[in-house]
Amino acid sequence: MNEALVVAIIVAIVTSATPILIAALGELVVEKSGVLNLGVEGMMLIGAVTGFIVSVTTGVPALGALGGMAAAAAASLIFAFLTLTLTANQVATGLALTIFGTGVSALAGASFVGITTPIFGPVFPASLSTDPIWRVLFGYSPIVYASFALTFAVWWFLKHSRAGLVLRAVGESDASAHSIGYPVLKVRYCAVLFGGAMAGLAGAYYSLVLTPMWAERLTAGRGWIAIALVVFASWRPGRLLLGAYLFGAVITLELQAKAAGWSLFAPEFLTSLPYLATILVLALISGRARTRSAAPACLGKPFRASA
Amino acid sequence: MILLNRRQVLLGGAALAATLAIGAPAFAQVKDRPVKAAFVYVGPIGDFGYSFAHDQGRKYLAEKLGDKVQTSYVENVAEGPDAERVIRQLAQDGNDIIFATSFGFMNPTLKVAKQFPNVKFEHATGYQTAPNMSAYNSRFYQGRAVLGTIAGMMSKSGKAGYVASFPIPEVVMGINAFTLAARKVNPKFETQVVWVNSWYDPAKEAQAASALFDQGADVITQHTDSPGPLQEAEKRGAIAFGQAWDMTNFAPKAHMTAIVDQWGPYYVSRVQAVMDGTWKRSDVWLGMKEGEVEMAPFNAAMPDNVKAAAQKIVDETKAGTFEIFTGPIKDQSGAEKIAAGTVVPDADLLKMDWYVEGVRN
């Protein structure tokens, strides 16, 4: 295996891990606050289509990414209103949000099928990424660097900030948090909005970076992988990063092995590898009592403030 | 809930009897009103691939026949029980002819066709028919022979990457036609296949193309429906081909040409037959000669000799003097599978499950 191939594989792993990581980070914060939002896939599609439309109309992909975040956050606000204010069932509402996102993104994007947008490509000058080693460091879209910063920020926020402590308290015991005067609903609204914005950014990554185009169901189910990843990481940002990269690596190596013509395994086996890896790790961690109880205690339960 | 009183039931019965009486001479002309034609798609019309191309055919039909036809469509119909429900509903809604455009709709269509003998059914890419159900298909592989010729002449590494969906005969046929044509101009040419196990997953298709480039391919072709692989080729400065429709927009430099599925003329001929009362069961497999498979305009960057060679394949295919599946053809092991001068019959093509020499899968 030569140097160029190793570099190409590393770049491909980073490329496929990034959107899953970003969407999962958002969902992690949402779940830490005690809310289960299964609408990630729908919000990603809304982010993808809005990001694309804004990028095409303004010609500035960075604005597209921001637009995608704003639109998906707006969609998550509908979810928040239904589940937090009206205490609707979170699982059902989340699923409805995915169906809604699939439909509304198809409708909004109908007249944008078949056109292209400038790619939201490498942020550093091309001269920095001609050398293969430098390409590993400097060859990516700004969203990739943002994903690292976001992982660190979420970790620091949850672990070391006062606001993060409040958010975790709300997720672990909303009644106690409420009784000592923390605004449970406000905290959860903010968390859901953050989750929406992250899903939107992840979606925009597909329509602006990976395949700069719009087509219906562009994200092809990656939102569900992001949700699974949160459980996989037992609600810890560091493990989330590892998990996303493990997943990215398995996806990449599967395709590389096929492209290299390895006939040791059936193609169907290679395709199922990412999912087998997920099941294996889930089985391993769920066997341990500590991680089994890692889920926020109030996850998915509606909260009604009692006087 | 609809409540019926006895008078309505009696009226309904009378109407039903009248309909049956009128319906007896099967497939009468439709003259005094527009023909109602419905289309059932497996994917979204916004996929810019297979379902998109069928919908372009529907639009062509509406444009050609104007107010003599009234079209409708249902997209994203899952293959299986859901398809049967949709097709039955369309038949009940008074459609004269229903086009079910995916292989997996075959059995549901047949079932509904038996229940609605006065409605005409048309099923794409299957093999079952009934007195009121036709089958139609397209010889996509003829276009793939053109792509293979271009790839064989333009590739420097002599290695092509093939982003493939599922190992079904139609896809295998395409891989073989592409490789056979490329090896006619470069006997050492090889095609590396990557199965993505999906008809439509833009990110995965692009990543598969990327892996193929990493492994030394310098030309990509695909039997999946998104422009993802083309965009990857554009980034790498390599060449690639569009699938089902002209995808030049997505990769102005990399896009050499594309197979364009022109279903429109067939749809016009069938609806016209309904209007004239001449519709009959048929089972057709049309290709370049009939205009059902077309090539998108060649990229201006293609060298003249390549353009000429590609055009020659098109012209000879149309004239009926060139057939890519003509022996001698060797299989993957190098053994002769088809004897010199023998043309593989259609029936064998439709169940092709072996690869020609030069395919690596």
XYZ file of C-alpha atoms in Angstrom:
668
model
C 0.000 0.000 0.000
C 1.575 3.266 -1.044
C 1.557 6.652 0.653
C -0.972 8.225 -1.706
C -3.455 5.444 -1.052
C -3.080 5.739 2.727
C -3.699 9.473 2.469
C -6.699 8.919 0.213
C -8.162 6.452 2.696
C -7.661 8.788 5.666
C -9.291 11.646 3.765
C -12.208 9.402 2.829
C -12.677 8.323 6.443
C -12.781 11.939 7.647
C -15.201 12.797 4.848
C -17.680 10.080 5.688
C -17.401 10.442 9.479
C -17.987 14.208 9.666
C -21.742 14.511 8.981
C -22.600 11.570 11.245
C -20.489 13.096 14.009
C -22.131 16.514 13.727
C -25.697 15.204 13.691
C -24.922 12.849 16.589
C -23.381 15.684 18.674
C -26.618 17.620 18.344
C -28.704 14.612 19.313
C -26.412 13.945 22.272
C -27.109 17.372 23.746
C -30.844 16.932 23.111
C -30.878 13.567 24.859
C -28.735 14.845 27.722
C -31.519 17.335 28.433
C -33.980 14.450 28.641
C -35.600 14.761 25.197
C -35.561 12.049 22.531
C -35.808 13.537 19.052
C -36.018 10.859 16.357
C -36.475 13.501 13.670
C -32.746 13.819 12.876
C -33.098 12.401 9.356
C -35.921 14.818 8.538
C -34.034 17.800 9.926
C -30.934 16.766 7.978
C -32.958 16.754 4.757
C -34.367 20.194 5.549
C -30.821 21.401 6.233
C -29.570 19.823 3.019
C -32.211 21.382 0.787
C -32.138 24.811 2.428
C -28.349 24.866 2.395
C -28.415 24.058 -1.283
C -31.058 26.634 -2.177
C -29.291 29.407 -0.235
C -25.950 28.461 -1.741
C -27.338 28.476 -5.290
C -29.171 31.779 -4.904
C -26.351 33.634 -3.125
C -23.411 31.808 -4.666
C -21.847 31.602 -1.194
C -21.752 28.042 0.209
C -20.914 29.286 3.720
C -24.228 31.157 3.787
C -25.845 27.942 2.609
C -24.470 26.087 5.620
C -25.841 28.778 7.944
C -29.192 28.750 6.156
C -29.370 24.973 6.493
C -28.725 25.264 10.230
C -31.393 27.939 10.648
C -34.031 26.024 8.688
C -33.460 22.757 10.525
C -33.497 24.616 13.860
C -36.837 26.118 12.854
C -38.150 22.626 12.092
C -36.926 21.419 15.475
C -38.882 24.269 17.051
C -42.102 22.654 15.801
C -41.001 19.441 17.477
C -40.159 21.312 20.680
C -43.517 23.065 20.767
C -45.438 19.825 20.255
C -43.490 17.689 22.700
C -42.472 20.207 25.378
C -45.330 22.685 25.476
C -48.126 20.353 24.385
C -46.413 17.238 25.851
C -47.033 15.142 22.754
C -45.373 11.737 22.553
C -41.722 12.321 21.657
C -41.164 9.128 19.684
C -44.228 9.631 17.502
C -43.541 13.340 17.011
C -39.922 12.643 16.085
C -40.955 10.086 13.491
C -43.499 12.549 12.149
C -40.757 15.167 11.895
C -38.718 12.801 9.728
C -41.668 12.163 7.426
C -42.414 15.890 7.325
C -38.775 16.714 6.552
C -38.655 14.163 3.743
C -41.769 15.603 2.136
C -41.124 19.273 2.638
C -37.523 18.996 1.397
C -38.727 17.238 -1.773
C -41.292 19.966 -2.321
C -38.886 22.841 -1.678
C -36.161 21.285 -3.799
C -38.347 20.299 -6.767
C -37.148 23.159 -8.962
C -33.517 22.687 -7.861
C -33.113 19.171 -9.200
C -30.437 18.933 -11.861
C -28.481 22.058 -11.032
C -25.190 22.473 -9.198
C -23.653 24.798 -6.658
C -20.039 25.724 -5.943
C -18.581 23.099 -3.614
C -17.927 24.147 -0.014
C -14.406 22.880 -0.440
C -11.042 23.165 1.291
C -10.616 26.326 3.323
C -6.820 26.401 3.237
C -4.911 27.476 0.122
C -4.414 24.647 -2.351
C -0.635 25.046 -2.104
C -0.822 23.715 1.450
C -2.470 20.493 0.415
C -0.374 19.405 -2.547
C 1.931 17.390 -0.335
C 0.094 14.217 0.758
C 0.844 14.629 4.452
C -0.338 18.218 4.450
C -3.444 17.156 2.585
C -4.428 15.017 5.562
C -4.310 18.164 7.710
C -5.391 20.954 5.381
C -7.457 19.373 2.649
C -10.975 19.699 4.063
C -14.080 21.824 4.071
C -14.417 24.239 7.021
C -17.275 22.043 8.283
C -14.748 19.299 9.059
C -12.689 21.594 11.295
C -15.892 22.882 12.837
C -16.844 19.309 13.747
C -13.706 18.937 15.869
C -14.258 22.284 17.540
C -17.879 21.364 18.200
C -16.941 18.031 19.744
C -14.569 19.783 22.102
C -17.078 22.536 22.848
C -19.872 20.068 23.645
C -17.556 18.059 25.886
C -16.394 21.160 27.738
C -19.924 22.529 28.000
C -21.385 19.370 29.493
C -18.472 18.619 31.770
C -17.215 21.978 32.959
C -19.773 24.719 32.458
C -22.514 25.691 34.826
C -25.086 25.743 32.038
C -24.026 22.211 31.095
C -24.535 21.117 34.688
C -28.050 22.557 34.644
C -28.770 20.797 31.345
C -27.634 17.462 32.740
C -29.644 18.027 35.910
C -32.743 18.672 33.800
C -32.126 15.440 31.912
C -31.508 13.363 35.020
C -34.316 14.672 37.170
C -36.584 17.304 35.742
C -38.751 17.465 38.863
C -35.808 18.196 41.179
C -34.337 20.679 38.739
C -37.682 22.411 38.573
C -38.093 22.453 42.353
C -34.819 24.272 42.853
C -35.802 26.830 40.266
C -34.205 25.769 36.987
C -36.284 26.519 33.887
C -36.731 22.950 32.622
C -38.675 23.784 29.479
C -36.402 26.655 28.510
C -33.333 24.447 28.841
C -34.973 21.734 26.754
C -36.081 24.206 24.085
C -32.493 25.412 23.766
C -31.159 21.856 23.574
C -33.666 20.872 20.872
C -32.812 24.004 18.868
C -29.110 23.200 19.106
C -29.806 19.628 17.975
C -31.789 20.964 15.020
C -29.011 23.328 13.979
C -26.458 20.511 14.138
C -28.651 18.190 12.056
C -29.038 21.050 9.573
C -25.272 21.495 9.341
C -24.832 17.751 8.845
C -27.435 17.801 6.071
C -25.802 20.799 4.412
C -22.541 18.843 4.419
C -24.158 16.378 2.001
C -25.601 18.956 -0.395
C -22.620 21.350 -0.291
C -19.512 19.251 0.324
C -19.927 15.533 -0.379
C -22.193 15.694 -3.434
C -22.859 19.356 -4.262
C -26.367 18.871 -5.610
C -29.922 18.412 -4.450
C -31.876 15.211 -4.949
C -34.689 13.787 -2.876
C -33.616 11.702 0.138
C -30.062 12.846 -0.381
C -28.934 11.810 3.099
C -30.112 8.216 2.528
C -30.800 7.343 6.160
C -27.604 8.653 7.787
C -29.716 10.415 10.442
C -30.628 7.044 11.912
C -26.979 6.096 12.162
C -26.365 9.349 14.055
C -29.089 8.472 16.569
C -27.662 4.972 17.027
C -24.233 6.482 17.499
C -25.380 8.429 20.582
C -26.331 5.166 22.304
C -23.184 3.528 20.936
C -21.127 6.291 22.586
C -23.103 5.970 25.840
C -23.800 9.731 25.756
C -20.130 10.788 25.876
C -18.718 13.244 23.296
C -15.254 11.651 23.241
C -16.652 8.235 22.467
C -18.959 9.812 19.937
C -15.940 11.081 18.026
C -14.336 7.648 18.137
C -17.575 5.956 17.131
C -18.158 8.259 14.167
C -14.617 7.658 12.942
C -14.919 3.919 13.469
C -18.071 4.000 11.389
C -16.434 6.181 8.737
C -13.489 3.777 8.635
C -15.677 0.727 8.161
C -17.652 2.416 5.348
C -14.445 3.522 3.629
C -12.594 0.248 3.983
C -15.608 -1.645 2.676
C -15.565 0.387 -0.553
C -11.763 0.355 -0.812
C -11.679 -3.421 -0.403
C -14.273 -3.820 -3.131
C -12.455 -1.376 -5.414
C -9.189 -3.224 -4.848
C -10.973 -6.387 -5.960
C -10.560 -8.341 -2.732
C -12.658 -11.388 -3.347
C -12.014 -12.930 0.065
C -15.478 -11.901 1.233
C -18.794 -11.696 -0.557
C -19.760 -8.104 -1.445
C -22.915 -8.493 0.644
C -20.769 -9.252 3.677
C -18.657 -6.142 3.167
C -21.788 -4.022 2.795
C -23.195 -5.296 6.053
C -19.916 -4.672 7.888
C -20.791 -1.188 9.266
C -24.036 -2.516 10.677
C -22.399 -5.633 12.090
C -19.829 -3.399 13.786
C -22.627 -1.314 15.302
C -24.454 -4.359 16.620
C -21.246 -5.810 18.026
C -20.307 -2.667 19.925
C -23.880 -2.169 21.138
C -23.898 -5.746 22.407
C -20.577 -5.231 24.155
C -21.452 -1.999 25.909
C -24.980 -2.997 26.821
C -23.568 -5.931 28.760
C -21.939 -3.564 31.208
C -24.122 -2.260 34.004
C -22.474 1.153 34.159
C -23.140 2.021 30.551
C -26.580 0.560 30.657
C -27.486 3.237 33.173
C -25.690 5.940 31.191
C -28.900 7.121 29.544
C -30.313 10.303 31.068
C -32.971 9.219 33.541
C -35.704 11.454 32.124
C -35.020 10.552 28.477
C -38.221 10.636 26.454
C -40.512 11.453 29.382
C -42.783 14.478 29.112
C -42.470 17.103 31.818
C -45.383 18.986 33.326
C -44.530 21.632 35.831
C -46.545 21.051 38.994
C -47.060 24.016 41.258
C -68.268 6.826 5.967
C -70.555 6.649 2.971
C -74.165 5.673 3.642
C -76.120 4.200 0.759
C -79.877 3.927 0.628
C -81.643 1.262 -1.325
C -82.373 3.464 -4.319
C -78.695 4.340 -4.698
C -77.750 0.690 -4.489
C -80.268 -0.173 -7.197
C -79.037 2.669 -9.371
C -75.481 1.532 -8.812
C -76.397 -1.984 -9.810
C -78.028 -0.727 -12.972
C -74.986 1.372 -13.769
C -72.741 -1.592 -13.163
C -74.814 -3.776 -15.468
C -74.727 -1.071 -18.119
C -70.965 -0.759 -17.792
C -70.511 -4.492 -18.155
C -72.704 -4.505 -21.245
C -70.789 -1.652 -22.861
C -67.495 -3.118 -21.725
C -68.095 -6.418 -23.486
C -66.399 -5.474 -26.784
C -62.996 -5.253 -25.136
C -60.805 -2.229 -25.727
C -63.227 -0.042 -27.580
C -61.976 3.266 -28.917
C -61.773 6.247 -26.627
C -62.960 9.159 -28.729
C -65.304 11.493 -26.964
C -63.047 12.233 -23.983
C -59.328 12.335 -23.061
C -57.604 9.003 -22.435
C -56.688 8.703 -18.777
C -53.140 7.406 -18.369
C -51.522 6.787 -14.969
C -47.880 6.119 -14.101
C -46.469 4.306 -11.084
C -42.836 5.081 -10.125
C -40.602 3.225 -7.713
C -38.554 6.307 -6.780
C -39.027 10.044 -6.462
C -39.352 11.923 -9.760
C -36.633 14.177 -8.355
C -33.991 11.423 -8.408
C -32.647 12.751 -11.715
C -32.251 9.145 -12.797
C -34.611 6.290 -13.564
C -37.940 7.593 -12.250
C -37.084 11.093 -13.449
C -36.584 9.709 -16.975
C -39.955 7.928 -16.900
C -41.602 11.145 -15.792
C -39.935 12.973 -18.667
C -41.629 10.353 -20.853
C -44.968 11.175 -19.238
C -44.428 14.885 -19.899
C -43.512 14.110 -23.512
C -46.762 12.171 -23.830
C -48.783 15.057 -22.389
C -47.073 17.483 -24.740
C -47.529 15.343 -27.873
C -51.168 14.426 -27.374
C -52.261 17.641 -25.682
C -55.814 17.590 -24.369
C -56.462 14.145 -25.846
C -54.713 12.644 -22.841
C -54.943 13.228 -19.124
C -51.943 11.927 -17.160
C -51.279 11.367 -13.486
C -48.547 9.650 -11.506
C -47.755 8.175 -8.101
C -44.115 8.276 -6.997
C -42.176 6.433 -4.276
C -44.303 3.309 -4.516
C -42.678 0.427 -2.669
C -42.416 -2.848 -4.550
C -44.787 -5.390 -3.015
C -48.248 -5.153 -1.417
C -48.254 -1.360 -1.457
C -47.831 -1.406 -5.237
C -50.896 -3.618 -5.604
C -52.982 -1.203 -3.545
C -51.833 1.789 -5.613
C -52.356 0.061 -8.958
C -55.823 -1.166 -7.963
C -56.770 2.325 -6.826
C -55.640 3.759 -10.166
C -57.708 1.157 -12.014
C -60.759 1.970 -9.886
C -60.270 5.675 -10.538
C -61.170 5.125 -14.173
C -57.747 5.170 -15.801
C -57.746 3.628 -19.274
C -54.092 2.641 -19.228
C -51.634 2.216 -16.363
C -47.855 2.156 -16.747
C -46.105 0.353 -13.879
C -42.450 1.210 -14.337
C -40.439 -1.062 -12.075
C -39.500 -4.733 -12.224
C -40.926 -5.402 -8.763
C -44.381 -4.181 -9.816
C -44.781 -7.155 -12.156
C -46.797 -9.555 -10.000
C -49.010 -6.863 -8.407
C -49.764 -5.504 -11.900
C -50.664 -8.959 -13.187
C -52.983 -9.536 -10.255
C -54.825 -6.238 -10.717
C -54.928 -6.725 -14.507
C -56.953 -9.904 -14.034
C -59.469 -8.026 -11.870
C -59.880 -5.148 -14.351
C -60.127 -6.714 -17.819
C -61.182 -3.425 -19.411
C -58.181 -1.459 -18.223
C -54.897 -1.784 -20.105
C -51.711 -2.365 -18.128
C -48.131 -1.834 -19.236
C -45.254 -3.148 -17.162
C -41.631 -2.092 -17.622
C -38.700 -4.518 -17.514
C -40.602 -7.675 -16.586
C -41.522 -10.847 -18.452
C -45.180 -11.557 -17.572
C -48.079 -10.511 -19.758
C -51.862 -11.034 -19.913
C -54.508 -10.239 -22.562
C -54.713 -6.724 -21.102
C -51.142 -6.452 -19.825
C -48.080 -5.740 -21.965
C -44.397 -5.812 -21.128
C -41.851 -3.282 -22.373
C -38.148 -2.897 -21.805
C -35.195 -0.932 -23.096
C -31.848 -2.122 -24.489
C -29.692 0.013 -22.187
C -26.728 -2.257 -22.953
C -26.514 -0.853 -26.502
C -25.645 2.510 -24.975
C -23.147 0.900 -22.628
C -21.246 -0.436 -25.644
C -20.799 3.197 -26.748
C -19.530 4.154 -23.272
C -17.122 1.200 -23.307
C -15.717 2.262 -26.671
C -15.066 5.781 -25.377
C -13.572 4.451 -22.130
C -11.319 1.998 -23.937
C -9.943 4.715 -26.212
C -9.569 7.473 -23.620
C -8.370 5.581 -20.541
C -4.633 5.815 -19.901
C -4.493 3.262 -17.097
C -6.719 0.809 -18.975
C -8.725 0.416 -15.807
C -12.341 1.429 -15.424
C -14.404 1.581 -12.266
C -18.029 0.458 -12.395
C -20.348 1.679 -9.627
C -23.023 -1.002 -9.664
C -26.290 -1.440 -7.790
C -27.440 -5.063 -7.562
C -26.176 -8.186 -9.367
C -29.299 -8.710 -11.509
C -29.164 -9.654 -15.233
C -29.798 -6.091 -16.437
C -26.774 -4.795 -14.511
C -24.552 -7.763 -15.412
C -25.507 -7.244 -19.074
C -24.402 -3.612 -18.826
C -21.061 -4.460 -17.220
C -20.399 -7.051 -19.913
C -21.393 -4.804 -22.826
C -19.196 -1.992 -21.487
C -16.186 -4.275 -20.972
C -16.560 -6.098 -24.306
C -16.647 -2.799 -26.179
C -13.665 -1.391 -24.294
C -11.602 -4.527 -24.897
C -12.243 -4.300 -28.626
C -10.143 -1.125 -28.665
C -7.796 -2.054 -25.788
C -7.468 -5.843 -25.286
C -5.871 -5.350 -21.853
C -8.726 -3.201 -20.543
C -10.166 -4.161 -17.162
C -13.369 -3.202 -15.387
C -13.425 -3.215 -11.596
C -16.950 -3.473 -10.202
C -17.995 -2.071 -6.827
C -21.455 -3.081 -5.629
C -23.087 -0.416 -3.478
C -26.277 -2.460 -2.953
C -28.525 0.515 -3.543
C -30.152 2.124 -6.587
C -29.798 5.518 -5.092
C -27.405 6.753 -2.373
C -25.490 9.778 -3.692
C -22.880 9.881 -0.923
C -22.081 6.182 -1.089
C -21.955 6.221 -4.891
C -19.517 9.138 -4.792
C -17.377 7.381 -2.196
C -17.354 4.186 -4.239
C -16.148 6.172 -7.243
C -13.523 7.811 -5.056
C -12.243 4.408 -3.878
C -12.064 3.220 -7.493
C -9.997 6.261 -8.475
C -7.724 5.638 -5.484
C -7.172 2.120 -6.777
C -6.016 3.287 -10.178
C -9.130 3.639 -12.329
C -9.221 6.743 -14.525
C -12.710 6.320 -15.953
C -15.925 5.640 -14.071
C -19.246 4.387 -15.217
C -22.274 3.565 -13.147
C -25.508 1.659 -12.924
C -26.861 3.633 -9.982
C -29.094 6.642 -10.351
C -27.401 9.707 -8.842
C -24.806 12.082 -10.336
C -22.540 11.454 -7.289
C -19.886 9.419 -9.168
C -19.767 12.044 -11.930
C -19.082 14.808 -9.438
C -16.252 12.756 -7.965
C -14.808 12.260 -11.464
C -15.007 16.016 -12.040
C -13.014 16.648 -8.836
C -10.355 14.141 -9.902
C -10.047 15.346 -13.480
C -11.148 11.899 -14.697
C -13.909 10.976 -17.128
C -17.330 9.473 -16.488
C -20.777 9.007 -18.024
C -24.297 10.014 -17.093
C -26.981 7.507 -16.180
C -30.565 7.565 -17.552
C -30.407 11.268 -18.419
C -27.957 13.918 -19.649
C -26.004 14.862 -16.509
C -23.574 17.324 -18.133
C -24.560 20.022 -15.632
C -23.054 18.104 -12.750
C -19.671 17.542 -14.372
C -19.142 19.651 -17.503
C -15.551 18.416 -17.928
C -15.864 14.785 -16.829
C -19.191 13.995 -18.509
C -18.336 12.455 -21.896
C -21.872 11.404 -22.790
C -24.767 9.590 -21.148
C -27.306 6.914 -21.823
C -30.614 8.746 -22.121
C -33.782 6.729 -21.548
C -36.405 8.025 -23.985
C -39.633 6.373 -22.886
C -41.798 9.133 -24.377
C -42.333 7.788 -27.929
C -43.412 4.384 -26.575
C -45.892 6.048 -24.230
C -47.327 8.070 -27.109
C -47.707 4.990 -29.308
C -49.524 3.037 -26.592
C -51.913 5.812 -25.631
C -52.557 6.472 -29.330
C -53.444 2.780 -29.675
C -55.973 3.153 -26.868
C -57.529 6.108 -28.683
C -57.675 4.184 -31.953
C -58.945 0.984 -30.371
C -55.938 -0.932 -31.707
C -54.245 -1.667 -28.369
C -53.128 -5.292 -28.096
C -50.967 -7.252 -25.693
C -47.325 -6.904 -26.679
C -43.914 -7.724 -25.311
C -41.249 -5.422 -26.716
C -37.608 -4.746 -26.035
C -36.745 -1.555 -27.878
C -33.364 0.057 -28.269
C -31.422 2.638 -30.233
C -33.103 1.788 -33.514
C -36.510 2.761 -32.127
C -35.099 5.809 -30.333
C -35.695 4.451 -26.863
C -31.985 4.507 -26.023
C -30.195 7.693 -26.995
C -26.782 9.137 -26.334
C -26.413 12.609 -24.802
C -24.298 15.024 -26.884
C -20.615 14.073 -26.869
C -18.356 16.293 -24.787
C -16.505 18.782 -26.982
C -13.274 17.722 -25.298
C -13.531 14.218 -26.757
C -10.876 13.666 -29.461
C -12.316 13.431 -32.971
C -11.319 9.810 -33.502
C -13.100 8.848 -30.268
C -16.223 10.738 -31.322
C -16.122 9.019 -34.686
C -15.695 5.564 -33.154
C -18.525 6.188 -30.670
C -20.805 7.513 -33.403
C -19.985 4.472 -35.514
C -21.282 2.158 -32.771
C -24.474 4.258 -32.572
C -24.985 4.260 -36.344
C -24.282 0.550 -36.793
C -26.479 -0.375 -33.840
C -29.310 1.640 -35.378
C -28.690 0.045 -38.757
C -28.717 -3.395 -37.165
C -25.215 -4.260 -38.373
C -23.570 -4.149 -34.930
C -24.531 -6.311 -31.975
C -22.191 -6.166 -28.989
C -23.061 -9.654 -27.748
C -21.628 -11.430 -30.794
C -19.095 -14.252 -30.322
C -16.349 -15.045 -29.805
C -16.855 -14.026 -26.167
C -14.705 -15.390 -23.355
C -15.894 -15.593 -19.770
C -13.950 -14.440 -16.701
C -11.837 -17.600 -16.635
C -10.742 -17.008 -20.227
C -12.722 -19.942 -21.615
C -14.764 -19.342 -24.747
C -18.404 -18.996 -23.738
C -19.982 -17.824 -26.986
C -18.696 -19.244 -30.251
C -17.506 -16.976 -33.056
C -20.354 -15.544 -35.087
C -23.054 -16.508 -32.584
C -25.274 -13.723 -31.295
C -26.510 -14.219 -27.735
C -30.309 -14.592 -27.997
C -32.534 -12.200 -26.060
C -33.765 -14.942 -23.743
C -30.187 -15.633 -22.606
C -29.401 -11.944 -22.236
C -32.369 -11.541 -19.918
C -30.973 -14.111 -17.507
C -27.277 -13.320 -17.913
C -25.390 -14.349 -14.780
C -21.775 -14.610 -15.928
C -19.054 -12.046 -16.613
C -16.919 -11.597 -19.677
C -13.129 -11.650 -19.576
C -11.737 -8.433 -18.113
C -14.401 -7.920 -15.449
C -13.189 -7.960 -11.869
C -15.994 -8.094 -9.351
